[in-house]
Structure formats: C-alpha cells, structure tokens
Short mmCIF file of C-alpha atoms in Angstrom, two decimals:
data_model
loop_
_atom_site.label_atom_id
_atom_site.label_comp_id
_atom_site.label_asym_id
_atom_site.label_seq_id
_atom_site.Cartn_x
_atom_site.Cartn_y
_atom_site.Cartn_z
CA TYR A 110 9.47 -68.92 -102.74
CA GLY A 111 13.48 -68.93 -101.11
CA GLY A 112 13.38 -72.75 -100.26
CA LEU A 113 11.89 -74.18 -103.15
CA LYS A 114 15.09 -72.44 -104.84
CA TRP A 115 17.41 -73.21 -101.71
CA LEU A 116 15.87 -77.23 -103.03
CA GLY A 117 16.89 -76.42 -106.34
CA LEU A 118 13.36 -76.03 -107.68
CA ASP A 119 12.86 -73.71 -110.79
CA ILE A 120 9.07 -73.08 -110.68
CA PRO A 121 7.75 -69.67 -112.87
CA PRO A 122 6.49 -66.74 -110.20
CA SER A 123 3.22 -67.10 -112.01
CA GLU A 124 3.05 -70.70 -111.06
CA ILE A 125 3.71 -69.60 -107.14
CA ALA A 126 1.48 -67.31 -107.43
CA SER A 127 -1.07 -69.42 -108.39
CA LEU A 128 -0.25 -71.91 -105.94
CA ILE A 129 -0.48 -69.03 -103.80
CA ALA A 130 -4.34 -68.50 -103.97
CA ILE A 131 -5.10 -72.25 -104.37
CA PHE A 132 -3.11 -73.20 -100.51
CA ASP A 133 -3.96 -70.01 -99.07
CA VAL A 134 -7.89 -70.29 -98.20
CA ASP A 135 -8.19 -67.68 -95.62
CA ALA A 136 -7.22 -64.67 -97.92
CA ASP A 137 -4.42 -63.97 -95.33
CA GLY A 138 -1.45 -63.81 -97.42
CA MET A 139 0.05 -67.00 -95.86
CA ILE A 140 -0.42 -70.56 -95.91
CA SER A 141 -0.12 -72.00 -92.27
CA LEU A 142 0.03 -75.55 -92.12
CA ASP A 143 -3.04 -76.71 -92.04
CA GLU A 144 -3.44 -75.53 -95.02
CA PHE A 145 -0.66 -76.94 -96.62
CA LYS A 146 -1.79 -80.26 -95.14
CA GLN A 147 -5.48 -79.45 -96.46
CA ALA A 148 -3.82 -77.96 -99.92
CA LEU A 149 -1.72 -81.75 -100.50
CA ASP A 150 -3.98 -84.17 -98.18
CA ILE A 151 -1.31 -86.63 -97.50
CA PRO A 152 -2.01 -88.98 -95.68
CA GLY A 153 0.33 -89.74 -92.59
CA MET A 154 1.06 -85.58 -91.70
CA GLU A 155 0.77 -86.72 -88.63
CA GLN A 156 3.31 -88.59 -87.91
CA ASP A 157 6.22 -88.62 -85.41
CA ASP A 158 8.87 -86.20 -87.03
CA SER A 159 11.06 -87.49 -84.37
CA ASP A 160 13.96 -88.39 -86.63
CA LEU A 161 14.00 -85.83 -88.45
CA PRO A 162 16.97 -83.98 -88.08
CA ALA A 163 17.83 -81.33 -85.44
CA PHE A 164 17.25 -77.48 -86.38
CA ASP A 165 20.13 -75.59 -85.47
CA PRO A 166 18.17 -71.87 -85.16
CA LEU A 167 22.34 -70.57 -85.16
CA THR A 168 23.18 -72.07 -88.80
CA GLY A 169 19.85 -72.52 -90.03
CA PHE A 170 20.14 -73.94 -93.38
CA GLU A 171 23.25 -72.48 -95.20
CA GLY A 172 22.92 -70.33 -98.44
CA LEU A 173 18.55 -70.13 -97.16
CA LYS A 174 17.43 -66.87 -97.79
CA PRO A 175 13.75 -65.51 -98.77
CA ILE A 176 12.82 -64.30 -102.33
CA GLU A 177 10.30 -62.42 -103.11
CA VAL A 178 7.94 -63.18 -105.99
CA GLU A 179 7.49 -60.28 -108.32
CA GLY A 180 3.82 -59.05 -108.32
CA ILE A 181 3.04 -60.55 -104.74
CA GLN A 182 3.19 -58.58 -101.61
CA SER A 183 4.79 -59.46 -98.46
CA PRO A 184 1.72 -59.89 -96.56
CA SER A 185 0.09 -56.34 -94.44
CA VAL A 186 -3.26 -55.84 -92.74
CA GLU A 187 -3.50 -52.82 -94.86
CA ASN A 188 -2.33 -54.36 -98.68
CA VAL A 189 -4.92 -58.23 -97.92
CA GLU A 190 -7.00 -58.21 -100.85
CA VAL A 191 -9.69 -60.89 -101.76
CA PRO A 192 -7.42 -63.54 -103.66
CA PRO A 193 -6.55 -63.51 -107.10
CA PRO A 194 -9.61 -65.19 -109.75
CA CYS A 195 -9.05 -68.59 -109.90
CA ASP A 196 -10.02 -71.23 -112.06
CA LEU A 197 -13.74 -72.94 -112.14
CA PRO A 198 -14.95 -75.24 -114.76
CA ARG A 199 -18.68 -73.61 -115.32
CA SER A 200 -20.25 -76.79 -114.25
CA THR A 201 -19.49 -76.88 -111.43
CA ALA A 202 -19.36 -72.86 -111.01
CA ASP A 203 -23.40 -73.23 -112.20
CA GLN A 204 -23.91 -75.69 -109.22
CA ILE A 205 -23.11 -74.30 -106.64
CA ALA A 206 -25.80 -73.61 -104.38
CA VAL A 207 -26.49 -70.34 -101.31
CA LYS A 208 -28.38 -70.96 -98.48
CA PHE A 209 -29.42 -69.54 -95.17
CA VAL A 210 -29.61 -72.32 -92.83
CA SER A 211 -30.76 -72.88 -88.58
CA ASN A 212 -29.29 -75.49 -87.61
CA ILE A 213 -26.40 -73.50 -86.04
CA ARG A 214 -25.08 -73.88 -82.40
CA LEU A 215 -24.40 -69.99 -80.14
CA LYS A 216 -22.13 -69.69 -77.66
CA GLN A 217 -22.08 -66.35 -75.26
CA ALA A 218 -19.65 -63.73 -76.23
CA TRP A 219 -20.99 -61.17 -74.14
CA THR A 220 -23.15 -60.30 -71.45
CA SER A 221 -24.44 -56.71 -70.20
CA ARG A 222 -24.47 -58.47 -66.52
CA GLY A 223 -21.62 -56.95 -64.86
CA THR A 224 -22.00 -53.68 -66.13
CA VAL A 225 -23.30 -50.32 -65.11
CA SER A 226 -26.37 -50.05 -67.46
CA ASN A 227 -29.42 -50.85 -66.64
CA ASP A 228 -30.60 -52.31 -70.10
CA THR A 229 -29.90 -55.81 -70.99
CA ALA A 230 -28.39 -57.40 -73.71
CA SER A 231 -26.13 -60.31 -74.38
CA LEU A 232 -23.78 -60.83 -77.67
CA TRP A 233 -23.46 -64.62 -79.09
CA THR A 234 -21.06 -66.34 -82.14
CA ILE A 235 -21.36 -69.21 -83.68
CA GLU A 236 -19.67 -72.16 -81.90
CA THR A 237 -17.33 -74.20 -83.06
CA GLY A 238 -14.21 -76.56 -82.53
CA SER A 239 -11.62 -73.01 -82.67
CA GLY A 240 -14.01 -71.12 -80.81
CA TRP A 241 -13.75 -68.74 -83.79
CA GLY A 242 -16.46 -68.04 -86.25
CA GLY A 243 -14.77 -68.87 -89.65
CA VAL A 244 -15.82 -71.25 -92.36
CA LEU A 245 -17.16 -74.49 -90.14
CA THR A 246 -14.90 -77.66 -92.64
CA GLY A 247 -17.57 -80.49 -94.23
CA ASN A 248 -17.12 -82.68 -96.62
CA LYS A 249 -19.38 -80.99 -99.92
CA SER A 250 -21.01 -78.01 -97.44
CA GLU A 251 -20.34 -75.67 -95.88
CA GLN A 252 -21.53 -73.08 -93.12
CA VAL A 253 -19.49 -69.88 -92.86
CA GLY A 254 -19.70 -67.29 -89.77
CA LEU A 255 -20.60 -63.51 -91.23
CA GLY A 256 -21.32 -61.73 -88.30
CA THR A 257 -22.03 -62.10 -84.02
CA TYR A 258 -25.49 -62.17 -83.19
CA LEU A 259 -27.41 -59.62 -80.81
CA SER A 260 -30.00 -60.64 -78.45
CA ASP A 261 -32.11 -57.85 -76.00
CA SER A 262 -32.07 -60.43 -72.70
CA PHE A 263 -29.46 -63.51 -71.16
CA GLU A 264 -30.72 -65.79 -72.85
CA LYS A 265 -30.09 -66.96 -77.08
CA PRO A 266 -31.56 -64.95 -79.70
CA GLY A 267 -34.35 -66.72 -81.51
CA ASP A 268 -34.04 -69.00 -84.19
CA GLN A 269 -30.31 -67.72 -86.22
CA VAL A 270 -29.42 -68.63 -89.31
CA THR A 271 -26.07 -68.67 -91.83
CA ILE A 272 -24.83 -69.20 -94.62
CA GLU A 273 -23.81 -72.42 -96.11
CA LEU A 274 -22.43 -73.04 -99.75
CA THR A 275 -22.62 -76.47 -101.20
CA ASP A 276 -20.72 -78.16 -104.55
CA GLY A 277 -23.87 -80.00 -105.86
CA SER A 278 -21.83 -81.46 -108.48
CA VAL A 279 -19.60 -83.60 -106.59
CA TRP A 280 -21.03 -86.56 -104.12
CA ARG A 281 -18.53 -86.23 -101.20
CA SER A 282 -15.57 -83.46 -100.81
CA SER A 283 -16.02 -80.70 -102.64
CA GLU A 284 -12.00 -78.94 -104.30
CA TYR A 285 -13.88 -76.12 -105.13
CA LEU A 286 -16.15 -74.62 -102.33
CA GLN A 287 -13.01 -73.52 -100.10
CA PRO A 288 -11.20 -71.24 -102.93
CA VAL A 289 -14.78 -69.61 -103.63
CA ILE A 290 -15.20 -68.97 -100.37
CA ALA A 291 -12.00 -67.56 -99.44
CA ARG A 292 -13.50 -65.41 -102.94
CA LEU A 293 -16.92 -64.56 -102.92
CA LEU A 294 -16.96 -64.40 -99.08
CA PRO A 295 -13.84 -62.62 -97.98
CA CYS A 296 -12.24 -62.32 -94.23
CA PRO A 297 -12.48 -58.37 -94.07
CA ARG A 298 -8.95 -56.43 -94.80
CA ARG A 299 -8.66 -55.25 -90.80
CA PHE A 300 -11.04 -54.35 -88.05
CA ARG A 301 -11.17 -51.00 -86.46
CA GLN A 302 -11.95 -50.56 -82.81
CA VAL A 303 -15.29 -48.38 -82.51
CA LEU A 304 -15.35 -48.57 -78.65
CA SER A 305 -13.99 -49.95 -75.44
CA ILE A 306 -16.13 -49.61 -72.40
CA GLU A 307 -13.88 -51.43 -69.46
CA LYS A 308 -16.18 -50.13 -66.51
CA GLY A 309 -17.54 -53.30 -64.72
CA SER A 310 -16.56 -56.70 -65.25
CA SER A 311 -18.35 -57.59 -68.02
CA LYS A 312 -15.84 -55.40 -70.17
CA LEU A 313 -16.38 -54.67 -74.20
CA PHE A 314 -14.67 -53.81 -77.26
CA VAL A 315 -16.34 -53.97 -80.59
CA TRP A 316 -15.06 -53.52 -83.83
CA GLU A 317 -16.29 -53.16 -87.45
CA PRO A 318 -15.25 -55.70 -90.01
CA ILE A 319 -13.42 -53.84 -92.99
CA PRO A 320 -14.79 -55.34 -96.28
CA PRO A 321 -11.31 -55.79 -98.51
CA ASP A 322 -13.05 -53.73 -101.45
CA THR A 323 -16.15 -51.93 -102.42
CA ARG A 324 -17.86 -55.12 -104.06
CA PHE A 325 -18.15 -56.42 -100.25
CA VAL A 326 -20.13 -55.20 -97.25
CA SER A 327 -19.92 -56.85 -93.62
CA LEU A 328 -23.16 -57.22 -92.01
CA SER A 329 -22.27 -56.86 -88.09
CA MET A 330 -20.43 -55.80 -85.87
CA VAL A 331 -18.45 -57.67 -83.76
CA CYS A 332 -16.87 -57.96 -79.62
CA THR A 333 -14.56 -59.58 -78.00
CA THR A 334 -13.69 -59.21 -73.90
CA SER A 335 -10.22 -57.63 -74.51
CA ASN A 336 -8.60 -55.48 -76.45
CA GLU A 337 -7.14 -57.42 -78.47
CA GLU A 338 -7.62 -57.05 -82.43
CA PRO A 339 -10.11 -60.49 -83.67
CA PRO A 340 -8.50 -62.45 -85.96
CA ARG A 341 -9.11 -61.39 -89.60
CA GLY A 342 -11.41 -65.04 -90.39
CA PHE A 343 -13.27 -64.56 -87.36
CA VAL A 344 -16.20 -63.46 -89.74
CA ARG A 345 -16.80 -62.74 -93.52
CA CYS A 346 -18.15 -60.24 -95.81
CA VAL A 347 -20.82 -60.78 -98.36
CA PRO A 348 -20.90 -59.52 -102.01
CA LYS A 349 -22.81 -56.18 -101.87
CA GLU A 350 -24.75 -56.39 -104.46
CA TRP A 351 -26.83 -58.92 -102.14
CA CYS A 352 -27.52 -56.44 -99.63
CA GLU A 353 -29.48 -53.01 -98.79
CA GLU A 354 -28.78 -50.18 -96.36
CA ALA A 355 -30.49 -50.77 -93.61
CA THR A 356 -33.10 -48.00 -92.40
CA ALA A 357 -34.93 -49.61 -89.66
CA LEU A 358 -32.27 -49.63 -86.53
CA ALA A 359 -33.25 -50.11 -83.04
CA ARG A 360 -31.79 -49.10 -79.88
CA VAL A 361 -31.29 -52.39 -78.03
CA TRP A 362 -28.77 -51.08 -75.06
CA THR A 363 -27.49 -48.22 -73.88
CA ASP A 364 -24.06 -48.21 -71.49
CA SER A 365 -25.18 -45.61 -68.44
CA VAL A 366 -22.05 -44.42 -68.53
CA SER A 367 -19.79 -43.43 -71.49
CA GLN A 368 -23.78 -43.47 -73.37
CA ALA A 369 -22.35 -45.80 -75.83
CA SER A 370 -24.91 -47.65 -77.34
CA ILE A 371 -26.09 -51.37 -79.48
CA TRP A 372 -28.43 -50.77 -82.51
CA SER A 373 -30.16 -53.75 -84.16
CA THR A 374 -29.77 -54.00 -87.91
CA GLY A 375 -33.45 -54.44 -87.86
CA GLN A 376 -33.41 -58.65 -89.59
CA ALA A 377 -35.01 -61.00 -86.89
CA ALA A 378 -32.64 -63.28 -88.17
CA PRO A 379 -29.79 -63.35 -89.21
CA ALA A 380 -29.72 -61.02 -85.40
CA PHE A 381 -27.22 -58.43 -86.19
CA TRP A 382 -25.81 -54.98 -85.23
CA VAL A 383 -23.89 -52.17 -85.05
CA ALA A 384 -23.26 -49.79 -82.50
CA SER A 385 -22.43 -46.42 -82.01
CA LYS A 386 -20.44 -43.84 -79.39
CA THR A 387 -23.02 -42.17 -78.72
CA LEU A 388 -26.38 -42.33 -78.41
CA ASP A 389 -27.16 -41.27 -81.78
CA LYS A 390 -26.92 -43.93 -84.67
CA PRO A 391 -24.21 -45.05 -86.08
CA GLU A 392 -22.46 -43.31 -88.99
CA GLY A 393 -21.65 -44.22 -91.82
CA GLU A 394 -23.75 -47.22 -93.67
CA ALA A 395 -25.14 -50.37 -92.20
CA TRP A 396 -26.52 -53.18 -94.27
CA VAL A 397 -28.74 -56.19 -94.41
CA LEU A 398 -29.42 -59.80 -96.77
CA LYS A 399 -32.23 -58.80 -98.99
CA GLU A 400 -34.78 -60.52 -98.68
CA GLN A 401 -34.61 -62.47 -101.98
CA VAL A 402 -31.14 -63.70 -100.98
CA LEU A 403 -32.43 -64.54 -97.07
CA ARG A 404 -35.44 -66.81 -98.25
CA ARG A 405 -34.08 -68.96 -100.90
CA GLU A 406 -32.34 -70.96 -102.13
CA PHE A 407 -30.27 -69.49 -105.38
CA LYS A 408 -26.70 -70.95 -107.52
CA MET A 409 -23.55 -68.48 -106.61
CA THR A 410 -24.00 -67.57 -110.51
CA SER A 411 -27.72 -66.80 -111.19
CA PHE A 412 -27.65 -64.24 -108.02
CA SER A 413 -23.73 -62.56 -108.46
CA LYS A 414 -22.76 -60.91 -111.04
CA CYS A 415 -19.41 -59.99 -108.96
CA ALA A 416 -18.44 -63.69 -109.63
CA ASN A 417 -17.38 -63.53 -113.00
CA ASP A 418 -14.86 -60.99 -111.95
CA LEU A 419 -13.75 -63.62 -108.97
CA PHE A 420 -13.70 -66.96 -111.06
CA LEU A 421 -12.32 -67.37 -114.76
CA LEU A 422 -14.85 -69.58 -115.49
CA ARG A 423 -14.62 -71.82 -118.08
#
C-alpha cells in the first residue's frame, strides 16, 4: 500500500482489501510474485529485466515507506484466517462440481525402513512439480491435496483419491476456481508438531494441520523428515459439514523406542492417518469424509451450507 501511495495512486483501503483477497490465492496473507503474475496475466512477464535501473539497498527509494491498511493485519502464523467473502456469480457457483478422483501420482515421503521398529509402514504425498501438495493447476479443473497417505508396507497404498473442483460454466480457464479453493478448501492456520522420531536413519516429524476456524477440519496429519514446519500450502482443510468423526481408528505402526504410534483413520481411500505419542489412540477428534461426499460428484452450492458465508453470491 505504501508503494502505491508512493506512485501517486490513491486507492481506498476497502479496494486494497478486495484486491488482496483476489491476488492472495493460497490465503497466507502475502502476495507472492507468482500470484501477482497470475492475477494480472501479463504477457512477457518473464522478459529480461537487465535494462531496469539498479536498486541501491542503502538508499532505497526516497520517501517509500510501508503503510498499514486499516482492517488488514500484518501476516503472522497465528492470525491468518479464511479470506473474506468474494463476489461469485450464482450461475458460476451452481456449476462448480466437486468430486474425488483417482488419477493421481504419489511419491514416497517417509518409510520405516531404517527405524528401530519391527513394523513396516510408509507415507506418501501427491507428486507435483514443486514437490509439495497444495493445488495442482489446470484449466477449468483443479486438484487439491488434503493430506499424506498411509501404507502398511513399503509399497504405495492402493488406488488413492484426492479432491477435484471443476468450473462447468467455462470451456477453458476459470477465473473463479482458485478464489473458490482459497475459501472452500483453505490452508491450515498453522501446524502443530505432534511427535519427532530421530533414532535410526529414517527420521520422522509428524505435524497436525490446525484449521483456520471451526467451520473446517483437517483429514490427515502430515510428515516431514526434518524439524522444519511444512509450508501452509502443503495441504488444505475441508468443510466440517462434509465429514464425520472417525470411529474405526486402527494402529498400523509403532516405534519400538518411544512407543509412539501411527493410526489409520479407517478409510481405504483416501488412506489418511493420525499419530499418537503413546500406544494409545490419539487424543482429540479425527475425521473421515462422509460416504455421500466421497462416492459421488456434487455441486458446491448443493452440499455446502458454508458457501453462503464464504461467497457473495449474486
């Protein structure tokens, strides 16, 4: 905002807030260069910038100072929330279809080979160009990563699924899908480390995604092989109304030293999981998708009461 003021553009704070909500696709409170380029869709953004004047970090741009926009908090891990409602034509909203698809590729994120456990298990994540989950960009359809997948062997789990949204109101690229995903399937507010296992050659760090508010839940814990918290876009949360409490948790793997354990949430696909610091079932709630959500395609507005809170349907 300070940069716009410095350029002589006097834009009302309310309009700045609306622009940020549109540009900030992953809802992390910041606009990355990729988000900026995608929002503007300017041809030639990859052009050579060697003819631009050099920027002196000691002097900067004289008079340029950051200015806070009223009503917008500086991004921090603790106060990131679902983006504010955005305008969405009713005709488009009624044509956004949600379904679970199996045409996904998985790559191994962790294996118990090299641990001091006698049990076998492995964890798998959706394979993307960036190496993380999150949104797989398409044209009129987008696939979204909701968690990491559990196998009780060193092999990939059987046919797995992830969620796909399709804008049936357009023939090609949709301008609304990513703003819809940012609100209907938001990033977690943060990650809470549940356990760390550093004995042996196969280190494991388990993280619980914390949903942005009570309208959403996370379906799976996620793992890393270092003590670095995953990026918020690693997985997405889902509306709580799509889910029911998991009642068939089953222990799959136990660490022989710490007695920590990994549990299946009970669905074969998606084969999501939770972890415990003990041999006992994890404390707190675990969630699975309702069968009517998992087994059929449905329209976003017909099975998402929260859509009325997330979008300004017109």
